[in-house]
mmCIF file of C-alpha atoms in Angstrom:
data_model
loop_
_atom_site.group_PDB
_atom_site.id
_atom_site.type_symbol
_atom_site.label_atom_id
_atom_site.label_comp_id
_atom_site.label_asym_id
_atom_site.label_seq_id
_atom_site.Cartn_x
_atom_site.Cartn_y
_atom_site.Cartn_z
ATOM 1 C CA MET A 1152 0.036 0.004 -0.027
ATOM 2 C CA VAL A 1153 1.369 3.391 -0.988
ATOM 3 C CA SER A 1154 1.586 5.867 1.881
ATOM 4 C CA SER A 1155 -0.276 9.185 1.748
ATOM 5 C CA SER A 1156 3.051 10.971 2.396
ATOM 6 C CA LEU A 1157 4.398 9.647 -0.885
ATOM 7 C CA PHE A 1158 1.392 11.005 -2.758
ATOM 8 C CA SER A 1159 1.856 14.333 -0.966
ATOM 9 C CA SER A 1160 5.534 14.410 -1.936
ATOM 10 C CA SER A 1161 4.773 13.588 -5.609
ATOM 11 C CA SER A 1162 2.156 16.222 -5.655
ATOM 12 C CA SER A 1163 4.576 18.871 -4.299
ATOM 13 C CA ILE A 1164 7.170 17.991 -6.982
ATOM 14 C CA ARG A 1165 4.531 18.378 -9.732
ATOM 15 C CA LYS A 1166 3.429 21.721 -8.327
ATOM 16 C CA SER A 1167 7.033 22.868 -8.138
ATOM 17 C CA ARG A 1168 7.659 21.926 -11.770
ATOM 18 C CA LYS A 1169 4.479 23.721 -12.849
ATOM 19 C CA THR A 1170 5.531 26.822 -10.970
ATOM 20 C CA ARG A 1171 9.013 26.783 -12.594
ATOM 21 C CA ILE A 1172 7.516 26.316 -16.079
ATOM 22 C CA CYS A 1173 5.037 29.140 -15.413
ATOM 23 C CA LEU A 1174 7.849 31.479 -14.382
ATOM 24 C CA ASP A 1175 9.980 30.586 -17.376
ATOM 25 C CA SER A 1176 7.069 31.247 -19.701
ATOM 26 C CA LEU A 1177 6.656 34.841 -18.525
ATOM 27 C CA PRO A 1178 7.751 37.668 -20.911
ATOM 28 C CA GLU A 1179 11.458 38.373 -20.696
ATOM 29 C CA GLU A 1180 10.874 42.018 -19.776
ATOM 30 C CA LEU A 1181 8.900 40.923 -16.710
ATOM 31 C CA LEU A 1182 11.561 38.384 -15.718
ATOM 32 C CA VAL A 1183 14.199 41.116 -15.979
ATOM 33 C CA GLU A 1184 12.148 43.437 -13.785
ATOM 34 C CA ILE A 1185 11.532 40.679 -11.179
ATOM 35 C CA SER A 1186 15.279 39.786 -11.128
ATOM 36 C CA SER A 1187 16.361 43.442 -10.967
ATOM 37 C CA SER A 1188 14.023 44.092 -7.998
ATOM 38 C CA ILE A 1189 15.571 41.123 -6.153
ATOM 39 C CA ALA A 1190 19.067 42.190 -7.155
ATOM 40 C CA ALA A 1191 18.527 45.719 -5.724
ATOM 41 C CA SER A 1192 17.994 44.224 -2.230
ATOM 42 C CA SER A 1193 20.227 41.174 -1.968
ATOM 43 C CA LEU A 1194 23.199 39.632 -3.804
ATOM 44 C CA SER A 1195 22.704 36.320 -2.053
ATOM 45 C CA GLU A 1196 19.108 36.145 -3.305
ATOM 46 C CA VAL A 1197 20.307 36.688 -6.872
ATOM 47 C CA ARG A 1198 22.670 33.708 -6.452
ATOM 48 C CA SER A 1199 19.733 31.624 -5.440
ATOM 49 C CA LEU A 1200 17.655 32.985 -8.287
ATOM 50 C CA ARG A 1201 20.334 31.852 -10.802
ATOM 51 C CA LEU A 1202 19.688 28.281 -9.680
ATOM 52 C CA VAL A 1203 15.942 28.362 -10.513
ATOM 53 C CA SER A 1204 16.343 27.822 -14.212
ATOM 54 C CA LYS A 1205 18.495 28.571 -17.266
ATOM 55 C CA PRO A 1206 16.434 31.571 -18.328
ATOM 56 C CA PHE A 1207 16.831 33.133 -14.891
ATOM 57 C CA ARG A 1208 20.535 32.370 -14.936
ATOM 58 C CA ASN A 1209 20.886 34.296 -18.204
ATOM 59 C CA ILE A 1210 18.630 37.126 -17.058
ATOM 60 C CA CYS A 1211 20.670 37.620 -13.870
ATOM 61 C CA ASP A 1212 23.532 38.594 -16.195
ATOM 62 C CA ASP A 1213 21.394 41.229 -17.929
ATOM 63 C CA GLN A 1214 22.849 44.798 -17.930
ATOM 64 C CA TYR A 1215 19.855 46.228 -16.094
ATOM 65 C CA VAL A 1216 20.055 43.575 -13.340
ATOM 66 C CA LEU A 1217 23.798 44.083 -12.887
ATOM 67 C CA CYS A 1218 23.308 47.849 -12.799
ATOM 68 C CA ARG A 1219 20.810 47.603 -9.950
ATOM 69 C CA LEU A 1220 22.659 44.825 -8.056
ATOM 70 C CA SER A 1221 23.218 45.616 -4.359
ATOM 71 C CA LEU A 1222 26.820 45.095 -3.284
ATOM 72 C CA GLN A 1223 26.281 45.671 0.447
ATOM 73 C CA GLU A 1224 26.981 42.042 1.173
ATOM 74 C CA THR A 1225 30.430 42.115 -0.499
ATOM 75 C CA PRO A 1226 33.531 43.353 1.314
ATOM 76 C CA MET A 1227 35.562 46.383 0.192
ATOM 77 C CA PHE A 1228 38.610 44.171 -0.297
ATOM 78 C CA PRO A 1229 38.761 40.440 -1.338
ATOM 79 C CA TRP A 1230 40.373 39.207 1.890
ATOM 80 C CA ASN A 1231 38.675 35.798 1.734
ATOM 81 C CA HIS A 1232 37.880 35.612 -1.959
ATOM 82 C CA ASP A 1233 39.775 34.661 -5.147
ATOM 83 C CA HIS A 1234 41.264 38.005 -6.199
ATOM 84 C CA GLU A 1235 40.743 37.466 -9.921
ATOM 85 C CA THR A 1236 37.149 36.272 -9.613
ATOM 86 C CA PHE A 1237 36.352 39.198 -7.232
ATOM 87 C CA SER A 1238 38.051 41.731 -9.569
ATOM 88 C CA ASN A 1239 36.232 40.414 -12.658
ATOM 89 C CA PHE A 1240 32.885 40.458 -10.875
ATOM 90 C CA PHE A 1241 33.262 44.179 -9.957
ATOM 91 C CA LYS A 1242 34.591 44.984 -13.385
ATOM 92 C CA ARG A 1243 31.344 43.555 -14.931
ATOM 93 C CA CYS A 1244 29.331 45.586 -12.481
ATOM 94 C CA ARG A 1245 31.178 48.824 -13.323
ATOM 95 C CA LYS A 1246 30.891 48.122 -17.063
ATOM 96 C CA ASN A 1247 27.125 47.859 -16.629
ATOM 97 C CA GLY A 1248 26.907 51.100 -14.706
ATOM 98 C CA ASN A 1249 26.415 49.757 -11.185
ATOM 99 C CA PRO A 1250 26.616 52.891 -8.889
ATOM 100 C CA GLU A 1251 28.065 51.066 -5.848
ATOM 101 C CA ALA A 1252 30.816 49.492 -8.003
ATOM 102 C CA LEU A 1253 31.614 52.887 -9.531
ATOM 103 C CA PHE A 1254 31.761 54.449 -6.084
ATOM 104 C CA ARG A 1255 34.107 51.828 -4.686
ATOM 105 C CA ARG A 1256 36.479 52.141 -7.639
ATOM 106 C CA GLY A 1257 36.427 55.990 -7.370
ATOM 107 C CA PHE A 1258 37.031 55.881 -3.591
ATOM 108 C CA LEU A 1259 39.971 53.524 -3.914
ATOM 109 C CA HIS A 1260 41.490 55.353 -6.858
ATOM 110 C CA TYR A 1261 41.219 58.713 -5.082
ATOM 111 C CA PHE A 1262 42.311 57.776 -1.634
ATOM 112 C CA LEU A 1263 44.485 54.693 -2.107
ATOM 113 C CA ASP A 1264 45.867 54.344 -5.604
ATOM 114 C CA ASN A 1265 47.237 57.872 -6.102
ATOM 115 C CA ARG A 1266 44.951 58.333 -9.112
ATOM 116 C CA GLU A 1267 42.892 61.228 -7.843
ATOM 117 C CA HIS A 1268 41.791 62.574 -11.235
ATOM 118 C CA LYS A 1269 40.447 59.185 -12.385
ATOM 119 C CA GLY A 1270 38.998 58.633 -8.935
ATOM 120 C CA LEU A 1271 36.963 61.842 -9.154
ATOM 121 C CA LYS A 1272 35.550 60.686 -12.531
ATOM 122 C CA TYR A 1273 34.277 57.464 -11.033
ATOM 123 C CA LEU A 1274 32.852 59.248 -7.959
ATOM 124 C CA ALA A 1275 31.107 61.733 -10.310
ATOM 125 C CA LYS A 1276 29.544 58.944 -12.307
ATOM 126 C CA ALA A 1277 28.336 57.141 -9.164
ATOM 127 C CA ALA A 1278 26.927 60.439 -7.755
ATOM 128 C CA GLU A 1279 25.091 61.173 -11.043
ATOM 129 C CA LYS A 1280 23.478 57.693 -10.761
ATOM 130 C CA GLY A 1281 22.181 58.565 -7.306
ATOM 131 C CA ASN A 1282 24.652 56.695 -5.059
ATOM 132 C CA LYS A 1283 24.420 58.490 -1.656
ATOM 133 C CA GLU A 1284 27.904 57.561 -0.426
ATOM 134 C CA ALA A 1285 29.352 58.870 -3.695
ATOM 135 C CA LYS A 1286 27.401 62.143 -3.423
ATOM 136 C CA TYR A 1287 28.599 62.574 0.131
ATOM 137 C CA VAL A 1288 32.328 61.951 -0.588
ATOM 138 C CA TYR A 1289 32.346 63.673 -4.021
ATOM 139 C CA GLY A 1290 30.551 66.736 -2.688
ATOM 140 C CA LEU A 1291 32.915 67.079 0.283
ATOM 141 C CA ILE A 1292 36.000 66.688 -1.944
ATOM 142 C CA LEU A 1293 34.710 69.452 -4.339
ATOM 143 C CA ILE A 1294 34.099 71.787 -1.304
ATOM 144 C CA CYS A 1295 37.632 71.121 -0.121
ATOM 145 C CA LEU A 1296 39.174 71.821 -3.498
ATOM 146 C CA GLY A 1297 37.451 75.202 -3.551
ATOM 147 C CA GLY A 1298 37.229 77.543 -6.503
ATOM 148 C CA GLN A 1299 34.449 76.902 -9.033
ATOM 149 C CA THR A 1300 33.963 73.367 -7.769
ATOM 150 C CA LYS A 1301 32.905 74.475 -4.305
ATOM 151 C CA GLN A 1302 29.414 75.568 -5.309
ATOM 152 C CA LYS A 1303 28.985 72.351 -7.247
ATOM 153 C CA GLY A 1304 29.888 70.473 -4.086
ATOM 154 C CA PHE A 1305 27.297 72.367 -2.014
ATOM 155 C CA LYS A 1306 24.695 71.614 -4.690
ATOM 156 C CA ILE A 1307 25.468 67.881 -4.696
ATOM 157 C CA LEU A 1308 25.397 67.623 -0.902
ATOM 158 C CA SER A 1309 22.114 69.601 -0.711
ATOM 159 C CA SER A 1310 20.402 66.870 -2.718
ATOM 160 C CA LEU A 1311 21.113 64.449 0.133
ATOM 161 C CA VAL A 1312 19.093 66.206 2.780
ATOM 162 C CA LYS A 1313 15.763 67.663 1.530
ATOM 163 C CA PRO A 1314 14.118 69.541 3.048
ATOM 164 C CA LEU A 1315 17.183 70.674 4.853
ATOM 165 C CA MET A 1316 17.076 69.340 8.468
ATOM 166 C CA SER A 1317 13.324 69.705 8.617
ATOM 167 C CA THR A 1318 13.002 66.999 11.324
ATOM 168 C CA THR A 1319 16.167 64.954 11.452
ATOM 169 C CA ILE A 1320 19.809 64.550 10.217
ATOM 170 C CA GLU A 1321 19.863 60.835 10.972
ATOM 171 C CA GLU A 1322 20.513 59.928 7.342
ATOM 172 C CA LEU A 1323 23.502 62.332 7.122
ATOM 173 C CA VAL A 1324 24.932 60.854 10.281
ATOM 174 C CA GLU A 1325 24.493 57.338 8.975
ATOM 175 C CA LEU A 1326 26.328 58.309 5.727
ATOM 176 C CA ARG A 1327 29.186 59.769 7.754
ATOM 177 C CA HIS A 1328 29.528 56.568 9.757
ATOM 178 C CA LYS A 1329 29.520 54.394 6.576
ATOM 179 C CA ILE A 1330 32.355 56.427 5.074
ATOM 180 C CA GLU A 1331 34.280 56.297 8.369
ATOM 181 C CA LYS A 1332 34.096 52.489 8.330
ATOM 182 C CA ILE A 1333 35.454 52.377 4.737
ATOM 183 C CA ARG A 1334 38.257 54.773 5.623
ATOM 184 C CA GLU A 1335 39.374 52.569 8.457
ATOM 185 C CA PHE A 1336 40.653 50.107 5.910
ATOM 186 C CA VAL A 1337 42.653 52.558 3.887
ATOM 187 C CA TRP A 1338 43.525 55.271 6.496
ATOM 188 C CA ASP A 1339 47.279 54.938 6.535
ATOM 189 C CA HIS A 1340 47.432 55.202 2.804
ATOM 190 C CA ALA A 1341 44.615 57.832 2.504
ATOM 191 C CA ASN A 1342 46.229 60.152 5.033
ATOM 192 C CA PRO A 1343 48.441 62.109 2.556
ATOM 193 C CA VAL A 1344 45.434 62.680 0.279
ATOM 194 C CA MET A 1345 43.289 63.869 3.256
ATOM 195 C CA GLU A 1346 46.191 66.156 4.326
ATOM 196 C CA ARG A 1347 46.091 67.824 0.835
ATOM 197 C CA LEU A 1348 42.341 68.247 1.031
ATOM 198 C CA LYS A 1349 42.513 69.777 4.486
ATOM 199 C CA THR A 1350 45.278 72.162 3.296
ATOM 200 C CA ALA A 1351 43.267 73.190 0.224
ATOM 201 C CA TYR A 1352 40.039 73.776 2.186
ATOM 202 C CA VAL A 1353 39.173 77.348 3.049
ATOM 203 C CA ARG A 1354 35.984 78.062 4.952
ATOM 204 C CA ASP A 1355 34.060 81.001 3.606
ATOM 205 C CA LYS A 1356 32.800 83.636 6.026
ATOM 206 C CA CYS A 1357 28.998 83.150 6.372
ATOM 207 C CA GLU A 1358 26.549 86.048 6.858
ATOM 208 C CA CYS A 1359 23.925 83.929 8.617
ATOM 209 C CA ASP A 1360 22.704 84.566 12.179
ATOM 210 C CA GLY A 1361 25.118 81.919 13.578
ATOM 211 C CA LYS A 1362 22.360 79.677 15.008
ATOM 212 C CA THR A 1363 23.333 76.678 12.847
ATOM 213 C CA THR A 1364 26.990 76.913 13.983
ATOM 214 C CA THR A 1365 25.916 77.186 17.592
ATOM 215 C CA PHE A 1366 23.623 74.162 17.209
ATOM 216 C CA LEU A 1367 26.361 72.117 15.608
ATOM 217 C CA ALA A 1368 28.906 73.140 18.190
ATOM 218 C CA ARG A 1369 26.650 71.684 20.871
ATOM 219 C CA ASN A 1370 25.807 68.593 18.812
ATOM 220 C CA PRO A 1371 28.847 67.911 16.638
ATOM 221 C CA TYR A 1372 27.942 64.350 15.742
ATOM 222 C CA GLY A 1373 24.189 64.777 15.441
ATOM 223 C CA GLU A 1374 23.102 63.468 18.814
ATOM 224 C CA ASP A 1375 20.260 66.029 18.882
ATOM 225 C CA LYS A 1376 18.825 65.447 15.368
ATOM 226 C CA ASP A 1377 16.023 68.069 15.404
ATOM 227 C CA MET A 1378 16.466 71.595 14.142
ATOM 228 C CA ASN A 1379 14.198 74.351 12.971
ATOM 229 C CA THR A 1380 14.479 74.697 9.171
ATOM 230 C CA SER A 1381 14.075 78.458 9.288
ATOM 231 C CA SER A 1382 17.246 78.796 11.331
ATOM 232 C CA ALA A 1383 19.369 76.270 9.417
ATOM 233 C CA CYS A 1384 22.197 77.568 7.281
ATOM 234 C CA GLU A 1385 23.125 75.102 4.549
ATOM 235 C CA PHE A 1386 26.636 76.495 4.115
ATOM 236 C CA CYS A 1387 27.437 76.181 7.790
ATOM 237 C CA LEU A 1388 26.073 72.662 7.860
ATOM 238 C CA TRP A 1389 28.335 71.426 5.031
ATOM 239 C CA ASP A 1390 31.402 73.363 6.263
ATOM 240 C CA HIS A 1391 30.861 71.553 9.554
ATOM 241 C CA GLU A 1392 30.667 68.265 7.694
ATOM 242 C CA VAL A 1393 33.927 68.990 5.901
ATOM 243 C CA GLU A 1394 35.613 69.577 9.261
ATOM 244 C CA LEU A 1395 34.394 66.227 10.568
ATOM 245 C CA PHE A 1396 35.499 64.562 7.300
ATOM 246 C CA CYS A 1397 39.083 65.840 7.811
ATOM 247 C CA LYS A 1398 39.003 65.564 11.638
ATOM 248 C CA ARG A 1399 41.073 62.339 11.977
ATOM 249 C CA ILE A 1400 44.143 63.795 10.294
#
């Protein structure tokens, strides 16, 4: 006599096959959209998705999917990975316009590889694609360099916090901490670059009422995250952020 559990198991297998066939029969545009949405949240989920079927495996290599792929689960450096495989993976991501991959290459070029001009180009590309870490670093660098680039730096950073400090600066503080963690890995090598930025930086005299500077002096790291928008001076805020960016020199 055949057990009911065997029937149940066979039924589950048939349902699984039907589900797979149904997914594979969907329009390619829809499969790409599904895959890219998953890619934007988790690299490990994309690896699992590649195992579903051959069509999904091919689609996971689509330009749009690689462009949206989240790299948060991957380390900055390939300590425990095959260097060539790691390097080729990021090269593919950069080639397909992945903002995180562009930011990482720009950051390493600028602060670690003594290729500051090329690093700025990568940071600019990543910032244009909306990567927040790139906007933060690129904007601060432009402010430090001064001249015509300073106003551009202010404009890029302004897009990070809108409306300016209306209720909180939590997101800005979070960005600062993310960059500090990255810099911990490259600090000894990045120090000369940061020294040059600090030397180049000149704080402009602001004509505001000084309330923003007073607020930031009391709460330098954003412990008190609320501030009245009407009293907030954007220039003072970002000048303060530049000072924190260069603080560990």
